[in-house]
Amino acid sequence: MATTDETDWAGLLVKVRDHQDRAAFAALFRHFAPRVKAFLMKSGAGAALAEECAQDVMATLWQKAHLFDPSRASVATWVFTIARNRRIDALRKARRAEPEELDWGPDPEPDQAEVMEAQQETERLGRALAALPASQRVLIERAFYGELSHSEIAAETGLPLGTIKSRIRLALEKLRHQLG
Amino acid sequence: MTTIRHHLSDQLLMAYAAGQLPEAFNLVVATHVSLCDECRARAASFDAVGGALLEEAEEIAMGEDALTRALERIEGLPQATRSEPLKPAGIFPAPLADYVGGDLSAVRWRKVGGGVKQAILPTGKDASARLLYIPAGTAVPDHGHRGMELTLVLQGAFADENDRFGRGDIEIADEEVEHTPVALAGEDCICLAATDAPLRFRGLIPRLAQPLLRI
Ligand SMILES: [Zn+2]
């Protein structure tokens, strides 16, 4: 990948997935666990609970690695969804129904261009977030850190989400076509 | 897939991605997304916003022995292997079948009059979810638009003055919406409805007393 401090998280998670690679897991842990802990604390968890839940999230990352498809989502997005679900369990004690799993597993030979695109989305969105007016960025953060109720959430993000939607839409069409 | 014309709002999808919806709404969103690739893709794009926020988040150091503990912990953890997703054969997508404990035959309907039946699903109290069974040609019971009300069609269709809603379509109504939906002739209509207002049944009896069969 492009810059030196940018690690190939997807490559590491694929190693965890395919070879139960502990060194790869340790690298993922060092990067993501402190972020998950911060995310949970900003969402209202105390330090001890956040630490415990971050441990759970990373263990889930290990356990569910077989579901990770690097051509569908970036590792950061994947970790976020696990952390969000853990937060719902721990803090809101509500159940979150998940959509029906599609009949697609990780493609053993994913298209490398598609993988690259999916993995770069996080970085691209991060830049777009940073470029937003502060007031708007704060609203998005408050929504995701659980400070806004669903009726207070303003859906207009100002972020370029259309490209991500289109990419996934295309992949879904391809899949439906294959399932025929 | 049937053509779905009425979709989830960005607000609902973002709240779902952020984990901020009441349980009953989560169920409706997950059920619609199971039927709708368009909203599945939109939902994933909101997940990506969460991913970007996580990546940008400041770090808060884990305890000193955190990594050691994590490595010890995964030592004992089997990695689940991929199993074929369960694809329910009936009209309920997986998340709904999960709540009902099966398909249509597992629903414990209660008659509410005029041939209309309902079954309240067990969810958290901040919003409620129920299945509605409305015989073809019958008015949809007034589901009281206080707060927000979501109605997802699973079988048959209903229509109001302005629009038609078939399988997979979702109607999002708030306090301002005033309409008289009627289940269309043909197939009996089955819907999943959720509201964040307390359930009320006012309006049901009067309306059924003078059935609206005009459509
Ligand atoms: Zn949709």
Coordinates of C-alpha atoms and ligand atoms in Angstrom, one line a residue:
Chain A
M1 CA 0.0 0.0 0.0
A2 CA 0.9 3.6 -0.4
T3 CA 2.6 5.0 2.6
T4 CA 5.0 3.5 5.1
D5 CA 3.0 3.8 8.3
E6 CA -0.1 2.4 6.6
T7 CA -0.3 -1.3 7.4
D8 CA -2.1 -3.8 5.4
W9 CA -4.7 -4.7 8.0
A10 CA -6.7 -6.7 5.6
G11 CA -3.7 -8.9 4.8
L12 CA -3.2 -9.5 8.5
L13 CA -6.8 -10.4 9.2
V14 CA -6.7 -12.8 6.2
K15 CA -3.6 -14.4 7.9
V16 CA -5.6 -14.8 11.0
R17 CA -8.5 -16.2 9.0
D18 CA -6.5 -18.7 7.0
H19 CA -3.6 -19.6 9.2
Q20 CA -4.7 -18.7 12.8
D21 CA -1.6 -16.4 12.7
R22 CA -0.9 -15.1 16.2
A23 CA 1.6 -12.5 15.2
A24 CA -0.9 -11.0 12.8
F25 CA -3.5 -11.0 15.5
A26 CA -1.1 -9.2 17.9
A27 CA -0.5 -6.5 15.3
L28 CA -4.2 -6.0 14.8
F29 CA -4.7 -6.0 18.6
R30 CA -2.1 -3.3 19.1
H31 CA -3.7 -1.0 16.5
F32 CA -7.4 -1.6 17.1
A33 CA -7.9 -2.5 20.8
P34 CA -7.0 1.0 22.1
R35 CA -9.3 2.5 19.5
V36 CA -12.1 0.2 20.5
K37 CA -11.5 1.1 24.1
A38 CA -11.7 4.8 23.3
F39 CA -14.8 4.3 21.2
L40 CA -16.5 2.5 24.1
M41 CA -15.4 5.0 26.7
K42 CA -16.7 7.9 24.6
S43 CA -20.0 5.9 24.4
G44 CA -20.3 6.1 28.1
A45 CA -18.5 2.9 29.4
G46 CA -16.1 3.2 32.3
A47 CA -12.5 2.3 31.8
A48 CA -12.7 -1.2 33.3
L49 CA -15.8 -2.1 31.3
A50 CA -14.3 -0.6 28.1
E51 CA -11.1 -2.6 28.6
E52 CA -13.1 -5.8 29.1
C53 CA -15.3 -5.2 26.1
A54 CA -12.4 -4.3 23.9
Q55 CA -10.9 -7.7 24.8
D56 CA -14.2 -9.3 23.8
V57 CA -14.3 -7.4 20.5
M58 CA -10.8 -8.6 19.7
A59 CA -11.6 -12.2 20.6
T60 CA -14.6 -12.0 18.4
L61 CA -12.4 -10.7 15.6
W62 CA -10.4 -13.8 16.0
Q63 CA -13.4 -16.1 16.2
K64 CA -15.3 -14.6 13.3
A65 CA -12.3 -14.1 11.0
H66 CA -13.8 -16.7 8.6
L67 CA -16.6 -14.2 7.9
F68 CA -14.3 -11.4 6.9
D69 CA -14.2 -10.7 3.2
P70 CA -11.6 -8.0 2.3
S71 CA -13.4 -7.1 -0.9
R72 CA -16.5 -6.1 1.0
A73 CA -15.4 -4.0 4.0
S74 CA -12.3 -2.5 5.5
V75 CA -10.9 -4.0 8.7
A76 CA -11.8 -0.8 10.5
T77 CA -15.4 -1.1 9.4
W78 CA -15.5 -4.7 10.4
V79 CA -14.1 -4.0 13.8
F80 CA -16.5 -1.1 14.2
T81 CA -19.5 -3.4 13.6
I82 CA -18.3 -5.9 16.2
A83 CA -17.6 -3.1 18.7
R84 CA -21.0 -1.5 18.1
N85 CA -22.8 -4.8 18.7
R86 CA -20.7 -5.3 21.8
R87 CA -21.7 -1.9 23.0
I88 CA -25.4 -2.6 22.4
D89 CA -25.1 -5.7 24.5
A90 CA -23.2 -4.1 27.3
L91 CA -24.7 -0.7 27.6
R92 CA -28.2 -0.8 26.1
K93 CA -29.0 -4.4 26.8
A94 CA -31.1 -4.4 23.6
R95 CA -31.1 -7.0 21.0
R96 CA -30.0 -6.0 17.5
A97 CA -31.5 -8.0 14.7
E98 CA -29.0 -8.6 11.9
P99 CA -30.0 -8.9 8.2
E100 CA -30.1 -12.4 6.7
E101 CA -26.6 -13.5 5.8
L102 CA -26.2 -13.7 2.1
D103 CA -25.1 -16.8 0.5
W104 CA -21.6 -15.5 -0.1
G105 CA -18.6 -16.3 1.9
P106 CA -15.3 -14.7 1.5
D107 CA -14.2 -15.3 -2.0
P108 CA -11.0 -17.4 -1.8
E109 CA -9.5 -15.4 -4.7
P110 CA -11.0 -11.9 -4.4
D111 CA -10.3 -9.4 -7.1
Q112 CA -7.3 -7.4 -5.8
A113 CA -8.5 -4.1 -7.2
E114 CA -11.8 -4.6 -5.3
V115 CA -9.9 -5.4 -2.1
M116 CA -7.8 -2.3 -2.5
E117 CA -10.8 -0.2 -3.1
A118 CA -12.7 -1.5 -0.1
Q119 CA -9.7 -1.1 2.2
Q120 CA -9.0 2.4 1.1
E121 CA -12.5 3.6 1.8
T122 CA -11.9 4.1 5.5
E123 CA -9.0 6.3 4.8
R124 CA -10.9 8.3 2.1
L125 CA -13.9 8.7 4.4
G126 CA -11.5 9.8 7.2
R127 CA -10.2 12.5 5.0
A128 CA -13.7 13.6 4.0
L129 CA -14.7 13.6 7.7
A130 CA -11.7 15.8 8.5
A131 CA -12.7 18.2 5.7
L132 CA -16.2 18.7 7.1
P133 CA -17.2 21.8 9.0
A134 CA -16.6 21.0 12.7
S135 CA -20.2 21.4 13.6
Q136 CA -21.2 18.7 11.1
R137 CA -18.4 16.3 12.1
V138 CA -19.5 16.7 15.7
L139 CA -23.0 15.7 14.8
I140 CA -21.9 12.5 13.1
E141 CA -19.6 11.7 16.0
R142 CA -22.3 12.2 18.5
A143 CA -24.6 10.0 16.5
F144 CA -22.1 7.1 16.4
Y145 CA -21.0 7.6 20.0
G146 CA -24.6 7.1 21.1
E147 CA -25.3 10.6 22.3
L148 CA -28.2 11.1 20.0
S149 CA -31.5 9.3 19.9
H150 CA -32.7 7.9 16.6
S151 CA -35.1 10.8 16.1
E152 CA -32.3 13.4 16.8
I153 CA -30.0 11.9 14.2
A154 CA -29.6 14.0 11.1
A155 CA -29.0 11.7 8.2
E156 CA -27.4 14.4 5.9
T157 CA -23.7 13.6 6.5
G158 CA -22.1 15.5 3.7
L159 CA -19.8 12.5 3.2
P160 CA -19.3 10.8 -0.2
L161 CA -21.2 7.6 0.6
G162 CA -22.5 7.2 -2.9
T163 CA -19.3 5.6 -4.1
I164 CA -19.3 3.0 -1.3
K165 CA -23.0 2.2 -1.9
S166 CA -22.5 1.8 -5.6
R167 CA -19.5 -0.6 -5.1
I168 CA -21.4 -2.8 -2.8
R169 CA -24.5 -2.6 -4.9
L170 CA -22.5 -3.9 -7.9
A171 CA -21.0 -6.7 -5.9
L172 CA -24.6 -7.7 -4.8
E173 CA -25.8 -7.7 -8.4
K174 CA -22.9 -9.9 -9.4
L175 CA -23.7 -12.3 -6.6
R176 CA -27.4 -12.4 -7.5
H177 CA -26.4 -13.1 -11.0
Q178 CA -24.2 -16.0 -9.9
L179 CA -26.9 -17.5 -7.8
G180 CA -29.1 -17.0 -10.8
Chain B
M1 CA -36.2 -10.2 -5.9
T2 CA -39.4 -8.3 -6.3
T3 CA -39.1 -4.6 -7.1
I4 CA -39.1 -2.6 -3.9
R5 CA -40.2 1.0 -4.3
H6 CA -40.4 2.2 -0.8
H7 CA -37.2 2.1 1.1
L8 CA -35.7 2.9 4.5
S9 CA -34.7 6.5 5.2
D10 CA -31.1 7.6 5.6
Q11 CA -32.0 8.6 9.1
L12 CA -33.1 5.1 10.0
L13 CA -30.1 3.5 8.3
M14 CA -27.6 5.7 10.0
A15 CA -29.3 5.2 13.4
Y16 CA -29.2 1.4 12.7
A17 CA -25.5 1.6 11.9
A18 CA -24.8 3.7 15.0
G19 CA -26.7 1.2 17.1
Q20 CA -29.2 3.8 18.3
L21 CA -32.5 2.2 17.2
P22 CA -35.0 0.7 19.6
E23 CA -35.0 -3.1 19.3
A24 CA -38.4 -3.2 17.5
F25 CA -37.0 -0.8 14.8
N26 CA -33.8 -2.9 14.5
L27 CA -36.0 -5.8 13.6
V28 CA -37.9 -4.0 10.9
V29 CA -34.7 -2.5 9.4
A30 CA -33.0 -5.9 9.4
T31 CA -36.0 -7.6 7.9
H32 CA -36.2 -4.9 5.1
V33 CA -32.5 -5.1 4.4
S34 CA -32.8 -8.9 4.1
L35 CA -35.2 -8.3 1.2
C36 CA -33.5 -5.2 -0.3
D37 CA -30.1 -5.0 -1.8
E38 CA -30.3 -1.3 -2.3
C39 CA -30.7 -0.7 1.5
R40 CA -28.1 -3.4 2.2
A41 CA -25.6 -1.4 0.3
R42 CA -26.7 1.9 1.9
A43 CA -26.5 0.3 5.3
A44 CA -23.0 -0.9 4.6
S45 CA -21.9 2.7 3.6
F46 CA -23.1 3.9 7.0
D47 CA -21.1 1.1 8.7
A48 CA -18.1 2.5 6.8
V49 CA -18.6 5.9 8.5
G50 CA -18.4 4.1 11.8
G51 CA -15.2 2.4 10.6
A52 CA -13.7 5.8 9.6
L53 CA -14.5 7.2 13.0
L54 CA -13.0 4.3 14.8
E55 CA -9.8 4.6 12.8
E56 CA -9.6 8.3 13.5
A57 CA -10.5 7.9 17.2
E58 CA -7.9 8.8 19.8
E59 CA -6.3 5.8 21.4
I60 CA -6.8 4.9 25.0
A61 CA -4.0 2.6 26.2
M62 CA -5.0 -0.9 27.1
G63 CA -3.8 -2.4 30.4
E64 CA -0.2 -3.6 30.4
D65 CA -1.0 -7.3 30.2
A66 CA -3.9 -6.8 27.7
L67 CA -2.2 -8.4 24.7
T68 CA -0.9 -11.3 26.8
R69 CA -4.4 -11.9 28.1
A70 CA -5.8 -11.7 24.6
L71 CA -3.4 -14.2 23.3
E72 CA -4.1 -16.6 26.1
R73 CA -7.7 -16.1 25.6
I74 CA -7.7 -16.9 21.8
E75 CA -5.6 -20.0 22.6
G76 CA -8.6 -21.7 24.0
L77 CA -11.0 -20.3 21.4
P78 CA -12.0 -22.4 18.5
Q79 CA -12.4 -20.4 15.3
A80 CA -15.8 -20.9 14.1
T81 CA -15.9 -22.3 10.6
R82 CA -18.2 -20.9 8.0
S83 CA -21.6 -22.5 7.9
E84 CA -24.1 -22.2 5.1
P85 CA -26.5 -19.3 6.0
L86 CA -29.9 -20.5 7.0
K87 CA -32.3 -19.4 4.3
P88 CA -35.9 -19.6 5.6
A89 CA -38.2 -21.1 3.0
G90 CA -41.3 -19.1 4.1
I91 CA -42.3 -15.5 3.8
F92 CA -40.3 -14.4 6.9
P93 CA -36.7 -13.4 6.3
A94 CA -34.2 -14.9 8.9
P95 CA -34.2 -12.0 11.5
L96 CA -38.0 -12.1 11.7
A97 CA -38.3 -15.9 11.6
D98 CA -35.9 -15.8 14.6
Y99 CA -38.2 -13.6 16.6
V100 CA -41.3 -15.6 15.7
G101 CA -39.6 -18.9 16.2
G102 CA -40.5 -20.1 12.8
D103 CA -42.6 -19.1 9.8
L104 CA -46.2 -18.1 9.4
S105 CA -47.5 -21.3 11.0
A106 CA -45.6 -20.5 14.2
V107 CA -47.3 -17.1 14.7
R108 CA -49.7 -17.0 17.7
W109 CA -52.3 -14.7 16.3
R110 CA -54.9 -12.9 18.3
K111 CA -58.1 -11.7 16.7
V112 CA -58.7 -8.0 17.0
G113 CA -62.0 -7.9 15.0
G114 CA -63.2 -7.8 11.5
G115 CA -61.0 -10.7 10.5
V116 CA -57.9 -8.7 11.4
K117 CA -55.3 -10.5 13.6
Q118 CA -52.2 -9.4 15.3
A119 CA -49.3 -10.9 17.2
I120 CA -47.1 -8.8 19.4
L121 CA -43.4 -9.7 19.2
P122 CA -41.2 -9.7 22.3
T123 CA -39.0 -6.6 22.1
G124 CA -37.6 -4.0 24.5
K125 CA -40.1 -1.5 25.8
D126 CA -38.9 1.6 24.0
A127 CA -40.8 0.6 20.9
S128 CA -43.1 -2.3 20.1
A129 CA -43.3 -4.6 17.1
R130 CA -46.2 -6.7 15.9
L131 CA -47.3 -8.7 13.0
L132 CA -50.6 -7.8 11.4
Y133 CA -52.8 -10.0 9.3
I134 CA -55.3 -8.1 7.3
P135 CA -57.8 -10.0 5.0
A136 CA -57.7 -8.8 1.4
G137 CA -60.0 -5.9 0.9
T138 CA -60.1 -4.8 4.6
A139 CA -58.9 -1.5 6.1
V140 CA -55.6 -1.6 7.8
P141 CA -56.2 -1.0 11.5
D142 CA -55.3 2.5 12.7
H143 CA -51.9 2.0 14.0
G144 CA -51.9 5.4 15.6
H145 CA -49.2 7.7 14.2
R146 CA -48.0 9.1 17.4
G147 CA -44.2 8.9 17.2
M148 CA -42.8 7.0 14.3
E149 CA -44.4 4.0 12.8
L150 CA -42.8 1.6 10.3
T151 CA -44.9 -0.8 8.3
L152 CA -43.2 -3.5 6.2
V153 CA -45.2 -5.6 3.9
L154 CA -44.4 -9.3 3.9
Q155 CA -47.3 -10.7 1.8
G156 CA -50.1 -9.2 -0.2
A157 CA -50.2 -5.4 -0.6
F158 CA -52.0 -2.4 0.8
A159 CA -52.7 1.0 -0.6
D160 CA -53.7 4.4 0.6
E161 CA -54.9 7.5 -1.3
N162 CA -51.4 8.0 -2.7
D163 CA -49.4 4.9 -2.9
R164 CA -49.2 1.1 -3.1
F165 CA -47.1 -1.0 -0.9
G166 CA -46.2 -4.6 -1.8
R167 CA -43.8 -7.2 -0.4
G168 CA -40.6 -5.6 0.8
D169 CA -42.0 -2.1 0.7
I170 CA -41.8 -0.1 3.9
E171 CA -44.0 2.8 4.9
I172 CA -42.5 5.3 7.3
A173 CA -45.2 7.4 8.9
D174 CA -45.0 10.1 11.6
E175 CA -47.6 12.2 13.3
E176 CA -48.4 14.2 10.2
V177 CA -49.5 11.3 8.1
E178 CA -53.2 10.8 8.0
H179 CA -54.4 8.2 5.6
T180 CA -56.6 5.2 5.3
P181 CA -54.7 2.2 4.0
V182 CA -56.6 -0.8 2.7
A183 CA -55.3 -4.3 2.1
L184 CA -55.7 -4.9 -1.7
A185 CA -58.0 -7.6 -3.1
G186 CA -56.3 -10.9 -3.9
E187 CA -53.9 -12.1 -1.2
D188 CA -54.4 -11.4 2.5
C189 CA -51.9 -8.9 3.6
I190 CA -49.3 -9.6 6.3
C191 CA -47.2 -6.8 7.7
L192 CA -44.5 -6.2 10.3
A193 CA -45.2 -3.0 12.1
A194 CA -43.2 -1.1 14.7
T195 CA -43.9 2.0 16.6
D196 CA -42.1 4.0 19.2
A197 CA -45.4 5.3 20.6
P198 CA -47.4 3.3 23.1
L199 CA -49.7 0.9 21.3
R200 CA -53.3 2.0 21.1
F201 CA -56.2 0.5 19.4
R202 CA -58.5 3.5 19.2
G203 CA -60.0 3.8 15.7
L204 CA -59.9 0.2 14.9
I205 CA -63.5 -0.7 15.7
P206 CA -65.2 2.3 14.1
R207 CA -63.2 1.9 11.0
L208 CA -64.0 -1.8 10.7
A209 CA -67.6 -1.0 11.4
Q210 CA -67.7 0.7 8.0
P211 CA -65.3 -1.3 5.9
L212 CA -63.6 0.6 3.2
L213 CA -63.6 -1.6 0.2
R214 CA -63.3 1.1 -2.4
I215 CA -59.9 0.2 -3.7
Ligands
ZN1 ZN -34.8 -0.8 0.6

